[in-house]
CSV table of C-alpha atoms in Angstrom, one decimal:
chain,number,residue,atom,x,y,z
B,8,UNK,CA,252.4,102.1,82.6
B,9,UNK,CA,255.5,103.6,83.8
B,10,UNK,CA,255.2,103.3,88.0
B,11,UNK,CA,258.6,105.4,88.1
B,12,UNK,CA,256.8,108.6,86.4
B,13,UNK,CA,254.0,108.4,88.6
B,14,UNK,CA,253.3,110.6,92.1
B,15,UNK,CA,252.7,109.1,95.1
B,16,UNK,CA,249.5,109.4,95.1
B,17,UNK,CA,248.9,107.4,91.6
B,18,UNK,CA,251.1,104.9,92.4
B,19,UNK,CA,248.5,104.2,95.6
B,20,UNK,CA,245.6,105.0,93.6
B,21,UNK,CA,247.7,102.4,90.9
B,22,UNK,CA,247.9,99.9,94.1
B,23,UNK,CA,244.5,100.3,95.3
B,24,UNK,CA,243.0,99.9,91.3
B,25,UNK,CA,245.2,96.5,91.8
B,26,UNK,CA,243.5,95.5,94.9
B,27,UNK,CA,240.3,95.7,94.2
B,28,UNK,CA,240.4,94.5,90.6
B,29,UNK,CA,242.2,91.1,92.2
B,30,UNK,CA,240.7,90.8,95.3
B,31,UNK,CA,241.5,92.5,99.1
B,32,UNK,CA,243.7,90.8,100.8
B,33,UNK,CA,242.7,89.1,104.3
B,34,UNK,CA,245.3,89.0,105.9
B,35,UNK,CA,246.9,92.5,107.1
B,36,UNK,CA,250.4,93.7,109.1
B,37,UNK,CA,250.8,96.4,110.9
B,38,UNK,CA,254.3,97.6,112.0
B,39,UNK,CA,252.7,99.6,114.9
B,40,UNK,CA,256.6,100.7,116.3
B,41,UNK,CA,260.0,101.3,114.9
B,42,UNK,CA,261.6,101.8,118.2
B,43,UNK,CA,263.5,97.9,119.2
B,44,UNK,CA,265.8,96.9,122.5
B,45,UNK,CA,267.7,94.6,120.3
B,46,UNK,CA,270.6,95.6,117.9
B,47,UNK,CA,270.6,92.6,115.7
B,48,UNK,CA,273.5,92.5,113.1
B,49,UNK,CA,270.9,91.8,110.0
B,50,UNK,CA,268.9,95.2,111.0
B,51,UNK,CA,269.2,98.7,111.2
B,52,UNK,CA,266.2,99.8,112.2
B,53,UNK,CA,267.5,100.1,115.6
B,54,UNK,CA,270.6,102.5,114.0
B,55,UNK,CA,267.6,105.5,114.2
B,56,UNK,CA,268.1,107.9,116.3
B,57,UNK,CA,264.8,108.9,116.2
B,58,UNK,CA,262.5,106.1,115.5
B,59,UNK,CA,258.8,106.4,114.6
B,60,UNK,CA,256.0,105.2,116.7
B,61,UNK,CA,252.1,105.2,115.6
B,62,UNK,CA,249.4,107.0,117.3
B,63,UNK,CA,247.2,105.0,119.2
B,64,UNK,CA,244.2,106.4,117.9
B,65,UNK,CA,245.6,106.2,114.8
B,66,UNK,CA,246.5,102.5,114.7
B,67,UNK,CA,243.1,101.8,116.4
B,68,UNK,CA,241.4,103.7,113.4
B,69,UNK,CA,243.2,101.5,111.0
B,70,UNK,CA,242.5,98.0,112.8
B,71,UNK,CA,238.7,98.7,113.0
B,72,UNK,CA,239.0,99.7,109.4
B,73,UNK,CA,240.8,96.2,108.1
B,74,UNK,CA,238.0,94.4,110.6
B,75,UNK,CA,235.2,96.6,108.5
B,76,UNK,CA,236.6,95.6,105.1
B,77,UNK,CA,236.3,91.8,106.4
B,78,UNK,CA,240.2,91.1,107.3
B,79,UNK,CA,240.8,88.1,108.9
B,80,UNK,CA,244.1,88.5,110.7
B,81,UNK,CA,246.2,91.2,111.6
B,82,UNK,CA,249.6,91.1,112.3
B,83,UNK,CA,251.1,93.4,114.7
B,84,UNK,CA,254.7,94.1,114.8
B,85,UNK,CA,257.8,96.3,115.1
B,86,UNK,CA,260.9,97.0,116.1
B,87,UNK,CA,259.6,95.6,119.0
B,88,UNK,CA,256.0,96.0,119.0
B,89,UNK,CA,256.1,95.5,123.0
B,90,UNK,CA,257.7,98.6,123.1
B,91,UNK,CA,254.7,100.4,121.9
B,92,UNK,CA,253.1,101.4,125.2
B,93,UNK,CA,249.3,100.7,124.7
B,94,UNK,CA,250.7,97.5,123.1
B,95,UNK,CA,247.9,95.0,125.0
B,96,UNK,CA,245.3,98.2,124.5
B,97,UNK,CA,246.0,97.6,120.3
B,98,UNK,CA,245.5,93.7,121.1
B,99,UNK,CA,242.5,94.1,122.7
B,100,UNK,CA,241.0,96.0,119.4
B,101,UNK,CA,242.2,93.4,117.2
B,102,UNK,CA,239.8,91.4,118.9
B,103,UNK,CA,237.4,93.5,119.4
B,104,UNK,CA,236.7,94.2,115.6
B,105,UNK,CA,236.8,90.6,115.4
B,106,UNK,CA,240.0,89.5,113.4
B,107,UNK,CA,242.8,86.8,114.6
B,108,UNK,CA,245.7,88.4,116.3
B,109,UNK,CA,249.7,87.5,115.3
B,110,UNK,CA,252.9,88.8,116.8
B,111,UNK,CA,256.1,88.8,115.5
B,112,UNK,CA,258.3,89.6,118.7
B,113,UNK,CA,262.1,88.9,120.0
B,114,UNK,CA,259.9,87.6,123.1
B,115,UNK,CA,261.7,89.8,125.7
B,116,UNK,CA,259.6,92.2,126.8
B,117,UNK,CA,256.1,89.2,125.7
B,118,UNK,CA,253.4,89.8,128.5
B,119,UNK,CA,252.9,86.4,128.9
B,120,UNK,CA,249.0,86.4,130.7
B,121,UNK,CA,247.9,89.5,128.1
B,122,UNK,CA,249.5,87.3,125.3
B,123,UNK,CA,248.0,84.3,126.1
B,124,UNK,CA,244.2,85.7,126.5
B,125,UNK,CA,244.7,87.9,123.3
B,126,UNK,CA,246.9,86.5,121.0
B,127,UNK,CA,246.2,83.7,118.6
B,128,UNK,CA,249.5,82.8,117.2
B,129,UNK,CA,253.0,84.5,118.4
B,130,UNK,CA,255.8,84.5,116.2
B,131,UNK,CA,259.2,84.3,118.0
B,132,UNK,CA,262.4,85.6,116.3
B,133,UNK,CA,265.0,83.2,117.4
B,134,UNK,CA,268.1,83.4,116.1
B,135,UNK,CA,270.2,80.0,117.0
B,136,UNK,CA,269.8,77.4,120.3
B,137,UNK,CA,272.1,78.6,122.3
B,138,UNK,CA,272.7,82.0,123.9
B,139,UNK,CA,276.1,82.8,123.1
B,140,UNK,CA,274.8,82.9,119.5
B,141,UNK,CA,271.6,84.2,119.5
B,142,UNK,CA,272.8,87.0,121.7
B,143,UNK,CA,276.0,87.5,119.5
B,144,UNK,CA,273.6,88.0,116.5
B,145,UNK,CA,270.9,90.2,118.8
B,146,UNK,CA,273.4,92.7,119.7
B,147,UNK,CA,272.2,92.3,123.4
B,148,UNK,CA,273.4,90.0,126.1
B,149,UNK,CA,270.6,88.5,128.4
B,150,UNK,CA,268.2,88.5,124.9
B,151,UNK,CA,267.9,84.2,124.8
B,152,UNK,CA,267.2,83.9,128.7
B,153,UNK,CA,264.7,86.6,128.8
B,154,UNK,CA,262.6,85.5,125.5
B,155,UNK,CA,263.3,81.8,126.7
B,156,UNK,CA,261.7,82.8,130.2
B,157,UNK,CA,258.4,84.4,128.2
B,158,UNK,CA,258.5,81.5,125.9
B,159,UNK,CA,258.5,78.7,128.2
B,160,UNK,CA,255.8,81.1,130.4
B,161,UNK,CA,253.5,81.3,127.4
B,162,UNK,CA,253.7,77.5,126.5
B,163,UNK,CA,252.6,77.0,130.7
B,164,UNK,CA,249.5,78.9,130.6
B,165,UNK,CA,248.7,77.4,127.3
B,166,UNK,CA,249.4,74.2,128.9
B,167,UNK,CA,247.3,74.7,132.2
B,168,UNK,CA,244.3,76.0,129.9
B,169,UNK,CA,244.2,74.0,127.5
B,170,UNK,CA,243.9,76.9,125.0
B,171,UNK,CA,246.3,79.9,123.7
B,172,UNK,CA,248.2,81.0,120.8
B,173,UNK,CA,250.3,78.8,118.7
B,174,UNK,CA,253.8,79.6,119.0
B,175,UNK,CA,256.0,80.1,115.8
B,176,UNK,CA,260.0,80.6,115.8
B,177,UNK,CA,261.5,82.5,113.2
B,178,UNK,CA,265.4,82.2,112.5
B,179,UNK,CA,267.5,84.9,110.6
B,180,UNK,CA,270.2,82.5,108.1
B,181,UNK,CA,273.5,84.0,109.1
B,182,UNK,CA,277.2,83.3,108.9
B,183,UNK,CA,276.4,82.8,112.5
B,184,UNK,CA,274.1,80.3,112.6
B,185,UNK,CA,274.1,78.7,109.2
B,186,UNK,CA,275.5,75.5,110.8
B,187,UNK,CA,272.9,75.1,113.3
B,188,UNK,CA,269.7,74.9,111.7
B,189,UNK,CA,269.2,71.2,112.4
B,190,UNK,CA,269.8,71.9,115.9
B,191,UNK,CA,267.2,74.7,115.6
B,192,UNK,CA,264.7,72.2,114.8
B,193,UNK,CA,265.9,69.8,117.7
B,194,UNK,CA,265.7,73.0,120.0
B,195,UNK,CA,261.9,73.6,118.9
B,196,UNK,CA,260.1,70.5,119.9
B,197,UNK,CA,260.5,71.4,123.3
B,198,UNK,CA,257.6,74.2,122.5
B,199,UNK,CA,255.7,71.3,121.0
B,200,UNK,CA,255.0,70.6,117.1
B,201,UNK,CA,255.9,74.2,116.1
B,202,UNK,CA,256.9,75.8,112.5
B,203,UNK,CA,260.2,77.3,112.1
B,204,UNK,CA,260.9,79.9,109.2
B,205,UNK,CA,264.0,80.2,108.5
B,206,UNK,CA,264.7,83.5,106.4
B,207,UNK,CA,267.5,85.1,104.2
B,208,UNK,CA,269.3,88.0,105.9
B,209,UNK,CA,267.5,91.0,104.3
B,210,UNK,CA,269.0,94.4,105.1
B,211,UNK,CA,266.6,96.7,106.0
């Protein structure tokens, strides 16, 4: 079958056909914003002059659908999904339909006590271990301090109750930063026995 002749509708239908015959998927993401307070060299999301943001209802819909058809985790994510104003109110039905809740988030704008009751693992987009850097690849001075702050606020109550979400760091590979992965790693252990991803540049 030819997938470039098809409409969009067959290609879903085509996807869908896929799905089932193979198996749903358990694990979901759902980019819930496009709007971001960063302007990271890799991205150009942020370029948009009018970026899209989903419907509460709408995105509410669509979690307690995924937590019907037996999802297991749902992702939410951006932009910056913390700029999606009934951000926590989204959480909170993640959990409510019974799923595990991820974020992927430049930590900045992280509600630190909502996070920590809510979330079940946090992935934090951190670019290099220092600030000159990461902020030089963020597009944004003030960026490291701010999602260093939420971090380090995160780990705390995590600390103090002895239960939260784990915390993941996830690091762009740029000319900027190529050098300093090692030191990436050095730089995580202070947030425990974390994972660090380190990803390819992708243009999007």
């Amino acid at each position: 079958m030819d997938e470039s002749k098809l409409s969009s509708s067959e290609k879903l239908q085509t996807y869908i056909d896929n799905a089932e015959a193979n198996g749903l998927p358990k694990d979901a993401y759902l980019q819930v914003t496009e709007k971001c307070n960063c302007r990271c060299v890799m991205c150009d999301v942020w370029k948009d002059p009018s970026p899209m943001q989903g419907q509460k209802e709408i995105l509410k819909a669509i979690i307690k659908t995924l937590g019907q058809n037996g999802f297991n985790w749902v992702t939410l994510w951006g932009g910056e999904p913390y700029m999606h104003p009934e951000i926590v109110q989204l959480m909170e039905e993640v959990k409510k339909c019974g799923m595990k809740l991820q974020l992927i988030t430049n930590g900045t704008l992280l509600k630190a006590e909502e996070t920590a009751e809510l979330a079940d693992n946090v992935v934090f987009s951190i670019d290099a271990p220092t600030a000159d850097v990461h902020d030089a690849i963020r597009g944004v001075k003030g960026t490291f301090a701010r999602a260093m702050k939420n971090m380090h606020a995160l780990s705390a109550i995590t600390a103090k109750k002895g239960k939260g979400p784990g915390i993941e760091i996830d690091t762009t590979i740029l000319k900027h930063n190529i050098g300093m992965l090692s030191q990436m790693i050095e730089f995580s252990k202070q947030f425990g026995d974390v994972l660090v991803d380190f990803d390819p540049a992708q243009i999007q």
